[in-house]
Coordinates of C-alpha atoms in Angstrom, one line a residue:
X1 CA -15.6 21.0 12.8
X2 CA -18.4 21.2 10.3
X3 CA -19.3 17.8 8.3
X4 CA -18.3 16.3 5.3
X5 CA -18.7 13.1 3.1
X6 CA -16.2 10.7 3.4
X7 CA -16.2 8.6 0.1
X8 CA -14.5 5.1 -1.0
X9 CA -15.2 4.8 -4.6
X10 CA -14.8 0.7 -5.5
X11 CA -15.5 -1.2 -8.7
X12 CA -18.3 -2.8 -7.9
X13 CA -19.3 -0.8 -4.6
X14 CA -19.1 2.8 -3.7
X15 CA -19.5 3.9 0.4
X16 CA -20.8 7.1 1.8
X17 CA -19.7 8.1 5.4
X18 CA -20.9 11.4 6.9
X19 CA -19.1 12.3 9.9
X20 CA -16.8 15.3 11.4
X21 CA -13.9 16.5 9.6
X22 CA -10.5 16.2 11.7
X23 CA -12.6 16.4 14.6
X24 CA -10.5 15.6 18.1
X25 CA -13.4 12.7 18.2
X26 CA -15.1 12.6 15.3
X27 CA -18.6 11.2 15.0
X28 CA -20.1 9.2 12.2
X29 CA -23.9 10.4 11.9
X30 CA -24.7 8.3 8.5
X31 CA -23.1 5.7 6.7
X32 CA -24.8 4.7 3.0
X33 CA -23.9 2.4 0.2
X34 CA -24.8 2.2 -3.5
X35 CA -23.8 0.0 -6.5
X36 CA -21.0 1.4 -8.5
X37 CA -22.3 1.9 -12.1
X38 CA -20.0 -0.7 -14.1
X39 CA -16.9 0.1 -15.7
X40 CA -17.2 3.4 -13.6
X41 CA -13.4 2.9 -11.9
X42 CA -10.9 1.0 -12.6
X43 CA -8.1 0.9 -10.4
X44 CA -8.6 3.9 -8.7
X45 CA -9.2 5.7 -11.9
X46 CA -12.8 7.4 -13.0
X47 CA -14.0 6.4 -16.2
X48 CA -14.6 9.9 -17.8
X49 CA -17.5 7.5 -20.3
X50 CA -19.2 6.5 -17.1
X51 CA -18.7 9.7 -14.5
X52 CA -22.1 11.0 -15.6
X53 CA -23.8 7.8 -14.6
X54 CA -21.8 7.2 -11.2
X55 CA -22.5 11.1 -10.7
X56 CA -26.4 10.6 -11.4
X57 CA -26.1 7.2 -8.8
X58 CA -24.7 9.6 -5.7
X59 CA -27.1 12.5 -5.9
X60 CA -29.9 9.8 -6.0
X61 CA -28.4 7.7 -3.0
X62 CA -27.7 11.0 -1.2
X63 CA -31.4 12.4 -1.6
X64 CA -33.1 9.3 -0.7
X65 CA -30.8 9.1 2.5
X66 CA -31.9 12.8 3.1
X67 CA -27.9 14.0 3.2
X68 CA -27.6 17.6 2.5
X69 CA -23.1 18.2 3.2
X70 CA -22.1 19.0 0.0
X71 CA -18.5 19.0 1.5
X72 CA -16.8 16.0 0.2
X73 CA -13.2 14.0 0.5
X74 CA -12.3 10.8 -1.4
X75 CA -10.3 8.2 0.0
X76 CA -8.5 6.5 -3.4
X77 CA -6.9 3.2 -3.9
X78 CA -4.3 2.5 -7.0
X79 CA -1.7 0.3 -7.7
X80 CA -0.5 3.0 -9.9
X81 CA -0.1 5.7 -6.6
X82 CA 3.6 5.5 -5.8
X83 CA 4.9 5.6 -2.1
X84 CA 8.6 5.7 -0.2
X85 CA 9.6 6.0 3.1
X86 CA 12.4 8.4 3.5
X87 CA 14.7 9.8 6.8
X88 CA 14.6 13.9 6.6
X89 CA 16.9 16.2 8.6
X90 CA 15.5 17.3 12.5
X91 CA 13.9 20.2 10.8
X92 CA 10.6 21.6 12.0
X93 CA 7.7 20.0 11.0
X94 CA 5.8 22.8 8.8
X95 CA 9.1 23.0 7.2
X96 CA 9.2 19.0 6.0
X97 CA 7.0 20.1 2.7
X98 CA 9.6 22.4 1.5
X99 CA 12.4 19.8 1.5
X100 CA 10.2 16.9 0.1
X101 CA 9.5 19.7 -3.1
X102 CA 13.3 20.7 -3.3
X103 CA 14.2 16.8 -3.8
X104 CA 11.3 15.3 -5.1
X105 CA 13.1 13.6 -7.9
X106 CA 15.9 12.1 -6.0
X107 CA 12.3 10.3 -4.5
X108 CA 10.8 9.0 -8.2
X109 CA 12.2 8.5 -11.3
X110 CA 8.7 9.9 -13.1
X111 CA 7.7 13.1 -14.9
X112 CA 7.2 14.9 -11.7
X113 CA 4.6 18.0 -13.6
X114 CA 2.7 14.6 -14.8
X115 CA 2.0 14.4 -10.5
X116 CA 0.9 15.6 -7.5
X117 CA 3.1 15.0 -4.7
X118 CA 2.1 14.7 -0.9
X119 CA 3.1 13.4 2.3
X120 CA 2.4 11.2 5.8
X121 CA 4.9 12.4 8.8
X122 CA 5.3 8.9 10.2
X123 CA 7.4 9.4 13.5
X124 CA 10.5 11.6 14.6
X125 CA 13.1 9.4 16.0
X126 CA 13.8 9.8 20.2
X127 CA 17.2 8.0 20.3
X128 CA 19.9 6.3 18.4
X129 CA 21.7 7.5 15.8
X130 CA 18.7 8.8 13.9
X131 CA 17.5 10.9 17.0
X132 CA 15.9 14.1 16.3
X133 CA 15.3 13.1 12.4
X134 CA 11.8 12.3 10.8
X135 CA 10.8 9.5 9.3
X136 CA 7.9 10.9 6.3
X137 CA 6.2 8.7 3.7
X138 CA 6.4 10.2 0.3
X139 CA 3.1 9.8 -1.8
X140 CA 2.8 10.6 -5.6
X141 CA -0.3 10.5 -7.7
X142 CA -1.1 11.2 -11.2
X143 CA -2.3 14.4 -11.5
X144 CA -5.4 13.0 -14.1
X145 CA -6.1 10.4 -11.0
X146 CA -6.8 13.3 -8.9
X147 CA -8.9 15.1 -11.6
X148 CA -11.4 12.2 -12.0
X149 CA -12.5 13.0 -8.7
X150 CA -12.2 16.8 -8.9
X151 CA -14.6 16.7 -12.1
X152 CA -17.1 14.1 -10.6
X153 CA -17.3 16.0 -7.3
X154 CA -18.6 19.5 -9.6
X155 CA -20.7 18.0 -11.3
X156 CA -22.3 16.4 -8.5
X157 CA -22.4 19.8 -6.7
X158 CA -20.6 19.1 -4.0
X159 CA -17.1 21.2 -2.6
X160 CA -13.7 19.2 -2.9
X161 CA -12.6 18.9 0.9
X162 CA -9.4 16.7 0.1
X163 CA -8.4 13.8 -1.8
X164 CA -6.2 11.0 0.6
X165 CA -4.5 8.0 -0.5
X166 CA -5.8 4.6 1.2
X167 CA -3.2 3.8 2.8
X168 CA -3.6 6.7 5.2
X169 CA -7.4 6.0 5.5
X170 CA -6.2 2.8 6.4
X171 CA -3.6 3.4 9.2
X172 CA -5.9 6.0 10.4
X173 CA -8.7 3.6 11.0
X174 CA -6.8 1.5 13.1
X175 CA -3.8 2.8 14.5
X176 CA -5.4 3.4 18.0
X177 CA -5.8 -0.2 18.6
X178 CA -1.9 -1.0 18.2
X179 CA -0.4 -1.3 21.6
X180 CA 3.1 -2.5 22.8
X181 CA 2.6 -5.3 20.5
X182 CA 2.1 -4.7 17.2
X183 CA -0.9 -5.2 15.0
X184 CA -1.4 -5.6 10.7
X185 CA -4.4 -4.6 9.3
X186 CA -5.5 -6.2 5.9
X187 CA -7.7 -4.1 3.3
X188 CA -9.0 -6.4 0.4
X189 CA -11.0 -5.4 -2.3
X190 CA -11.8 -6.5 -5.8
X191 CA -8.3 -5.2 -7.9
X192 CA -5.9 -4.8 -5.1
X193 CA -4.9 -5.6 -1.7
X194 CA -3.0 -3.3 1.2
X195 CA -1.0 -5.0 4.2
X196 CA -0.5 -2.4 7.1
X197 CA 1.4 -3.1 10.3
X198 CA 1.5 -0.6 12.8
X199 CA 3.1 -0.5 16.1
X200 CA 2.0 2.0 19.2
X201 CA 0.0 4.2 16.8
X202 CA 3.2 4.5 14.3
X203 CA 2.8 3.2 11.0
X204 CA 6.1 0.4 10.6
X205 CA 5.4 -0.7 7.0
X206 CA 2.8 -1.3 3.9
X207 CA 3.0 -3.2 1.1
X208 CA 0.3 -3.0 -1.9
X209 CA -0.9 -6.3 -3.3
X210 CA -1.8 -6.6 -7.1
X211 CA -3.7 -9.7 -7.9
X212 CA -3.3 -8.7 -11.8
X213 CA 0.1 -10.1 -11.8
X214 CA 0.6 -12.6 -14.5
X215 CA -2.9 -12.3 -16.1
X216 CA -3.8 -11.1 -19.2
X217 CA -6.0 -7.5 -19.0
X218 CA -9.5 -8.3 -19.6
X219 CA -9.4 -12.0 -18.1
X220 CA -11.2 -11.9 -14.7
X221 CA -9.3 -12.2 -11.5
X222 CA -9.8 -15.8 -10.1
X223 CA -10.4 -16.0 -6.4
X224 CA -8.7 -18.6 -5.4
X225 CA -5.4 -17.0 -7.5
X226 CA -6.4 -13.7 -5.7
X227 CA -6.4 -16.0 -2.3
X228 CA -3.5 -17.6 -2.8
X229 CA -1.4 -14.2 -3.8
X230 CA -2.8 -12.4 -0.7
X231 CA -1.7 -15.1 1.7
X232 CA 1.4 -15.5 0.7
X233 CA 2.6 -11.7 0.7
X234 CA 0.9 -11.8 4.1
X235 CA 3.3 -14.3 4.7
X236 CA 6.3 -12.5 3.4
X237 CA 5.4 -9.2 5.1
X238 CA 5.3 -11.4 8.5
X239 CA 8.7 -12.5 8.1
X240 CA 10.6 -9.5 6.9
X241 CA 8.5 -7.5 9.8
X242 CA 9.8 -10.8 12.4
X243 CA 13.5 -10.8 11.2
X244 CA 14.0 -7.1 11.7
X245 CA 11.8 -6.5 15.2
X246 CA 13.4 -9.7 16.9
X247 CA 11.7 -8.1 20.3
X248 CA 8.2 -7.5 19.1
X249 CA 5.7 -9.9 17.6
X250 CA 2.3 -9.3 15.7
X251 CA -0.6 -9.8 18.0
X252 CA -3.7 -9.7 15.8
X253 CA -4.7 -9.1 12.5
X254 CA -7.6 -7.1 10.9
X255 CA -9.9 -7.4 7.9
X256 CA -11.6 -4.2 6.3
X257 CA -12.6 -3.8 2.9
X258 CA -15.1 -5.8 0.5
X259 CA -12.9 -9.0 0.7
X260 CA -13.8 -8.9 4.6
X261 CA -17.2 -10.2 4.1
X262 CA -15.3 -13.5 3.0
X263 CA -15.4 -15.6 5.6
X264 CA -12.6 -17.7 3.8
X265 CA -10.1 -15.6 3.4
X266 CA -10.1 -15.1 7.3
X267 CA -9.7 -18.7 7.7
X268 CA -7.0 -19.4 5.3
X269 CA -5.5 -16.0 6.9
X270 CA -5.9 -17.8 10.7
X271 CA -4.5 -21.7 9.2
X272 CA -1.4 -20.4 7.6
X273 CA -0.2 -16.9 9.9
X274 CA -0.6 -19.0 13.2
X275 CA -2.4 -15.8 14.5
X276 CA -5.6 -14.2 15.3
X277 CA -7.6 -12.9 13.0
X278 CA -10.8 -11.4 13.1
X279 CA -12.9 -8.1 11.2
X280 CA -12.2 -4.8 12.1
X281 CA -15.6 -4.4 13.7
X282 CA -14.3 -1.2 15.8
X283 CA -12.6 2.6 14.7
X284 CA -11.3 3.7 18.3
X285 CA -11.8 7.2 18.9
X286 CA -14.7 7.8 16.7
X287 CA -18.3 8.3 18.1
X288 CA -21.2 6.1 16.1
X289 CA -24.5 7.7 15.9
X290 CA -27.6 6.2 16.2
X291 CA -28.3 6.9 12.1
X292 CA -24.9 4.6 11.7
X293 CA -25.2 1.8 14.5
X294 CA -26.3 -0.8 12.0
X295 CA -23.6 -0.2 9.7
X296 CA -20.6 -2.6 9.4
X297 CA -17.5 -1.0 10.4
X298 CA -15.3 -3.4 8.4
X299 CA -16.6 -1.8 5.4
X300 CA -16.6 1.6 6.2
X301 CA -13.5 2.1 8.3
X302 CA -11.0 3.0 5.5
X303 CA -13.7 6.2 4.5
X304 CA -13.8 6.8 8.5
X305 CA -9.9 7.0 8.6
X306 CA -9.9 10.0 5.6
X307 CA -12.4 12.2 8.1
X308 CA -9.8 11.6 10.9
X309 CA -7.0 12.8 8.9
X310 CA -6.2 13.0 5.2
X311 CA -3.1 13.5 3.4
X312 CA -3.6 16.6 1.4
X313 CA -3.3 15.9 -2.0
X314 CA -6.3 18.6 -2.8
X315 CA -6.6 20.2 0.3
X316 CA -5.7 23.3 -1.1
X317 CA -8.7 23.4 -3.3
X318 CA -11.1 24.5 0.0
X319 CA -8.4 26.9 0.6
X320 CA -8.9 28.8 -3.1
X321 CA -12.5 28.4 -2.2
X322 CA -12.3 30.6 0.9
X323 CA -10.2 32.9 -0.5
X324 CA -12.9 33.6 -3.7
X325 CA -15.3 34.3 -1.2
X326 CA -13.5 36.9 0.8
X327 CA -12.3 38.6 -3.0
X328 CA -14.5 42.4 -2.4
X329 CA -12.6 42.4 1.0
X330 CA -9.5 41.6 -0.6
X331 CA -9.7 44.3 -3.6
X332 CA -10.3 46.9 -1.0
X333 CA -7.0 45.6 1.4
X334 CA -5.2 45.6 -1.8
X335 CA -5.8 49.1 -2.8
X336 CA -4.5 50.3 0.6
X337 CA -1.2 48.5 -0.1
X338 CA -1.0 49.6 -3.5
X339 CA 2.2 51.7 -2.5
X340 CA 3.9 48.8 0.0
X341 CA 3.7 46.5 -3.3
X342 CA 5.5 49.5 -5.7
X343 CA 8.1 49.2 -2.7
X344 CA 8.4 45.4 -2.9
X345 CA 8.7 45.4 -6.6
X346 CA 11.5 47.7 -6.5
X347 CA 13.0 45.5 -3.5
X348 CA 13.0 42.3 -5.7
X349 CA 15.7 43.2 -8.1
X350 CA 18.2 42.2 -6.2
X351 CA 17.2 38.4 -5.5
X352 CA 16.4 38.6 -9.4
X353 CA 20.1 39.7 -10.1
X354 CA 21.0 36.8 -7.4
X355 CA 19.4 34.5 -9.9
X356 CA 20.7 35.7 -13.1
X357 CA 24.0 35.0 -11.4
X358 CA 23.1 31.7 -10.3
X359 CA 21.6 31.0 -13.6
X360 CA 24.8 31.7 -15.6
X361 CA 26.9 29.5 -12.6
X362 CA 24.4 26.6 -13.6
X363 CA 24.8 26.5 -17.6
X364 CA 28.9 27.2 -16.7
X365 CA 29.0 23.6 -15.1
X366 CA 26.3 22.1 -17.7
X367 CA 29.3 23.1 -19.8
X368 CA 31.7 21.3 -18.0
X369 CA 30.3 18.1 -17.7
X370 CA 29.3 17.8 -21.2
X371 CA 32.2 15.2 -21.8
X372 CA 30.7 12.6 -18.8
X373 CA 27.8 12.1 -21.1
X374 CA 30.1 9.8 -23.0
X375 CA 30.8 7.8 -20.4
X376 CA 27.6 7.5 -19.3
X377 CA 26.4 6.3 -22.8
X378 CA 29.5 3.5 -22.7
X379 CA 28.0 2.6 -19.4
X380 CA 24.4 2.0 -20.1
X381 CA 25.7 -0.2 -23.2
X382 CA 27.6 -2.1 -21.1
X383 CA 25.0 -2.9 -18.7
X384 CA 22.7 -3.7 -21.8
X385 CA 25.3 -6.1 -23.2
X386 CA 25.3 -7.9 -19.2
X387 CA 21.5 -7.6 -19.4
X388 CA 21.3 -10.1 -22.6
X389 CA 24.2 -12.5 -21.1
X390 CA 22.0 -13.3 -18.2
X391 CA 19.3 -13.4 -20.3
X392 CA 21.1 -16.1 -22.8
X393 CA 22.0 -18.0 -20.0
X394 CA 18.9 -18.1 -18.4
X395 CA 17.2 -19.7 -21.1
X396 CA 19.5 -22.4 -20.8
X397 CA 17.8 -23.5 -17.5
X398 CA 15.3 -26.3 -18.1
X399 CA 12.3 -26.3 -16.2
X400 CA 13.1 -29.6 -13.7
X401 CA 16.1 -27.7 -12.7
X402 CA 13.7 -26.2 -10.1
X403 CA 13.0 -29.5 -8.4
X404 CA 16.6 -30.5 -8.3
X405 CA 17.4 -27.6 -6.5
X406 CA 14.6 -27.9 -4.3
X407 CA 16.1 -31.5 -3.4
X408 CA 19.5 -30.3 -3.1
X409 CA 18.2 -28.0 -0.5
X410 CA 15.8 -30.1 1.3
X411 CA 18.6 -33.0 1.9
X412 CA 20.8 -30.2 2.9
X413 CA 18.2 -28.3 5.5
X414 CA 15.7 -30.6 7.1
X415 CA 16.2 -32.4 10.3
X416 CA 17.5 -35.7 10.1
X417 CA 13.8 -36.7 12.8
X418 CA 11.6 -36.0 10.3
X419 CA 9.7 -38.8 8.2
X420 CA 8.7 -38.0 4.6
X421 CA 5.7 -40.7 3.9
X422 CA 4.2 -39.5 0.7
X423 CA 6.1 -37.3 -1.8
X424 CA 4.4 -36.1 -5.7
X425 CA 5.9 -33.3 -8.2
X426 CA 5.5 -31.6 -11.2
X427 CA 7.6 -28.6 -12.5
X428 CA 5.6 -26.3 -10.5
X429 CA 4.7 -27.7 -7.7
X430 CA 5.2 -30.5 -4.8
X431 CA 2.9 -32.2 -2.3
X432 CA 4.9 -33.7 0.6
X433 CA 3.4 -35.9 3.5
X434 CA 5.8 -35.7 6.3
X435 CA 5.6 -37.1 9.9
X436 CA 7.2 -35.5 13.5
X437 CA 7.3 -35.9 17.0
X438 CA 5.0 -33.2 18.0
X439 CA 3.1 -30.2 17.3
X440 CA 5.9 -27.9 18.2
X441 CA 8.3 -29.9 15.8
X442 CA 6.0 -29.3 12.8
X443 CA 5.5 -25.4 13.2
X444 CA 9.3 -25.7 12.9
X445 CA 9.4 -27.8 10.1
X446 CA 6.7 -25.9 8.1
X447 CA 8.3 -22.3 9.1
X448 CA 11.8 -23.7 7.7
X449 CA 10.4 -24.6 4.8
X450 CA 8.8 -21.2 4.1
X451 CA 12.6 -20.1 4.3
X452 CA 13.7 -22.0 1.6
X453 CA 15.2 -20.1 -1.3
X454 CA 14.2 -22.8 -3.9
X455 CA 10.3 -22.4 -3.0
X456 CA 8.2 -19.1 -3.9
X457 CA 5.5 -20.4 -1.0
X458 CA 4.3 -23.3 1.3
X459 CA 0.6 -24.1 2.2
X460 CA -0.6 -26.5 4.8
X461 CA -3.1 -28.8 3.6
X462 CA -3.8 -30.9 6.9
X463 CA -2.3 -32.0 10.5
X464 CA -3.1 -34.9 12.1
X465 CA -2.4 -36.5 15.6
X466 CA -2.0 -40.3 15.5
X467 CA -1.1 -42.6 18.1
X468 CA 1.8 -44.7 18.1
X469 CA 1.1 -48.3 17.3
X470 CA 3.6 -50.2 20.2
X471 CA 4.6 -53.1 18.0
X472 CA 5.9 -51.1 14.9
X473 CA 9.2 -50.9 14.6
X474 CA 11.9 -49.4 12.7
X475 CA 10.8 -45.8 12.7
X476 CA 12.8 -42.4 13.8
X477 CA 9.8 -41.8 15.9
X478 CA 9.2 -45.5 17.8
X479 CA 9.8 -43.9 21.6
X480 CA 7.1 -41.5 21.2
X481 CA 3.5 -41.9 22.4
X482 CA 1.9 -39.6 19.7
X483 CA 3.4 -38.3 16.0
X484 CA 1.9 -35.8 13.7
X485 CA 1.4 -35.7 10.4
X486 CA 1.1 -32.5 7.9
X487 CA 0.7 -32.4 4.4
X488 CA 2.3 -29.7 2.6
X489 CA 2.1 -28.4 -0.8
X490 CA 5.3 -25.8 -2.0
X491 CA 5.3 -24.1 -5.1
X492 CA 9.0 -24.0 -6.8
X493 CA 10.8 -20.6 -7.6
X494 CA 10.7 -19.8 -11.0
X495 CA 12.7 -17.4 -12.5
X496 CA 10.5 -14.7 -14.9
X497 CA 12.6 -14.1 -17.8
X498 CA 12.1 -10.1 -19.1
X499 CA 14.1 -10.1 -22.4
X500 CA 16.0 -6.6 -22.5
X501 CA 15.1 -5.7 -26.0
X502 CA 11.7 -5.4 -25.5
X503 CA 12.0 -3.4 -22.0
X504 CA 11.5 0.4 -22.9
X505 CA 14.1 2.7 -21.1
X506 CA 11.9 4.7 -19.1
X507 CA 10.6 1.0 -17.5
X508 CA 14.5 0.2 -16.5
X509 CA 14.8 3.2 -15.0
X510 CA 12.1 2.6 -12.7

């Protein structure tokens, strides 16, 4: 396969990967980086203000580094690019397209012609009562997303190969180093986050992490807040993944992105998951050249992943480029068919007739259900008039009721062994000292308390082995030759209150 340039555009950092293109083993011959031009992207999206200066900044990195491919994808992350998983019929494969475009908007309540719609063939299932069906992830992107890209990629003279969605990029990048047990793969950057967990090359979920949530636009993202988000979603993607794959555990986790250059986060990532964690300093399957030895893998592997294989939301723009240059052949093919298409014309009446039939069918029953209209009108009214009851009566709530409950359910759910020394609280938050038998009887402790319904997440601060002093007395823990302590500190569940007249219709929908 001929090369291309594989390109992650970030806020603050753009990377340049030459390699193969859907090679069988690809190999990455240079790998450059360059400064994003501020204010250039913002979540995912080109700044059509700053395109000519983030334009002006590739040409000039790509000169300097002597890189002449003018065949280009981009691998794009945004919160605002909307996924679902969905089971399709055992159909053939080349035929999953049709039916994802013949029910797209059972998929997304949007303005589908607003988007471009595209999709990842996960798995097809070999037993149970699924067997034979496909398993497809359903990806839609706004159409002026898309175009950003498009527009930056003419005018900086290079040929629009395909456009993929991170997520891919990311699964591709590491799904050959999932085995029986299966792995999660963490890309962080600046805006957003994206949690992967992949089992024996198959992609088992992804969740998208915003770290906006809460703050107002122009403030900037604190890291510790950013921190603190990430880990716990990490947390909560552990747990649903655990509950519902009883016989399977997650053996290691992966960094990639910007965020991995943080030695931090990898350590708060290894304190609170239990597990191992480590950069992604490896793409299996992919051949480095000498040009690219140097270069970190961990930042480059979601741009290696889009060469591998990319979802196809502008794939067909190479395609109308082929065709264009074959057009003097095509006039001349066309002009000995000029009769077989006079013939095919004629044929098409009847499948127009069909639809002139099918048409009048259609507005017949549009007709007929005219009256449900009414009832659909009482209905949303009555779940507007249930919408401000809660509402009413949520306001009611006053902000210590969180740390009652939390009390309630901490008399209710801890072991009657454990020790609470030190205990502190506010409405938000708690710091709890508590003291076990052993190692084993903490993880336990802690991993119940991460199940409470009262707390939105649980840190560890510290543990620490102590002797037992022999003369003390009194204590649940007296016959033991060692206790631990652990300090934790739980956050309480607050309920965000959304008051129904200001939520806009096409936002409920959604």
């Amino acid at each position: 396969m001929a090369k291309l340039l594989s390109v992650e555009i970030g806020i603050s950092t753009t990377r340049i990967v030459e390699m193969d293109y859907q090679a069988k083993k690809p190999k990455v011959y240079k790998c450059v980086e360059l400064k994003t031009p501020e204010g250039a992207v913002s979540d995912g999206y080109i700044n059509p203000a700053k395109r000519e200066s983030l334009k002006d900044a590739i040409k000039a990195v790509l000169k300097e580094n002597r890189i002449r491919t003018k065949r280009v994808l981009f691998t794009v992350f945004s919160g605002k690019i909307i996924t679902r998983e969905i089971i399709l019929p055992g159909v053939k494969v080349h035929q999953i397209n049709a039916i994802i475009e013949s029910n797209v908007t059972e998929y997304f309540p949007i303005e589908l012609s607003d988007y471009k719609i595209t999709h990842l063939h996960i798995s097809t299932f070999r037993d149970g009562e699924n067997v034979g069906k496909h398993k497809v992830l359903v990806i839609a992107a706004e159409k002026v997303l898309l175009e950003g890209y498009e527009k930056l990629a003419a005018e900086a003279g290079l040929n629009i190969a395909d456009i993929d969605y991170v997520g891919n990029s990311a699964f591709q990048a590491v799904k050959q180093s999932a085995g029986a047990e299966a792995v999660m793969a963490i890309k962080v950057e600046e805006e957003n986050a994206l949690v992967t967990i992949i089992k024996q090359g198959t992609l088992v979920m992804q969740r998208t992490v915003n770290y906006n949530i809460g703050r107002q636009p122009d403030a900037p993202i604190d890291p510790e807040d950013a921190a603190r988000v990430l880990v716990g979603t990490v947390m909560r993607v552990i747990d649903f993944y655990t509950s519902n794959n009883e016989d399977s555990k997650i053996e290691q986790i992966y960094i990639m992105g910007g965020g991995s250059r943080d030695k931090s986060i990898l350590d708060m990532l290894s304190e609170q998951t239990m597990l191992s964690c480590r950069v992604l300093d490896n793409v299996r399957g992919v051949v480095i050249g000498k040009q690219a030895e140097d270069a970190p893998v961990n930042l480059y592997a979601p741009a290696i992943g889009a060469g591998i294989q990319s979802v196809g939301f502008d794939a067909e723009k190479e395609k109308e480029r082929h065709e264009t240059n074959y057009v003097s052949a095509s006039i001349l093919i066309i002009i000995l068919f000029i009769v077989l298409i006079g013939a095919v014309i004629s044929m098409s009446v009847i499948p127009y007739n069909a639809a002139m039939i099918e048409q009048r069918s259609l507005q017949k029953k549009q007709e007929q259900l005219a009256p449900a209209q009414a009832v659909y009108d009482q209905y949303n009214g009555m779940l507007d008039l249930i919408a401000r009851v809660r509402y009413g009566n949520a306001l009611t709530r006053n902000s210590n009721d969180g740390v009652l409950d939390f009390l309630a359910e901490l008399e209710e759910k801890m072991p009657a062994d454990v020790e609470f020394t030190e205990f502190s609280s506010d409405d938000a938050e708690c710091t709890i000292t508590m003291r076990v038998s052993d190692k084993e009887t903490a993880a336990g402790v802690i991993k119940n308390l991460r199940e409470f319904e009262t707390l939105s997440y649980v840190t560890v601060e510290s543990i620490i082995e102590d002797a037992v002093d022999a003369d003390a007395g009194g204590s649940v823990l007296e016959n033991n030759a060692t206790t631990v302590s652990f300090t934790v500190t739980a956050a309480y569940r607050v309920e965000t209150l959304v008051d129904p007249a200001t939520v806009q219709p096409a936002a409920a929908a959604e």
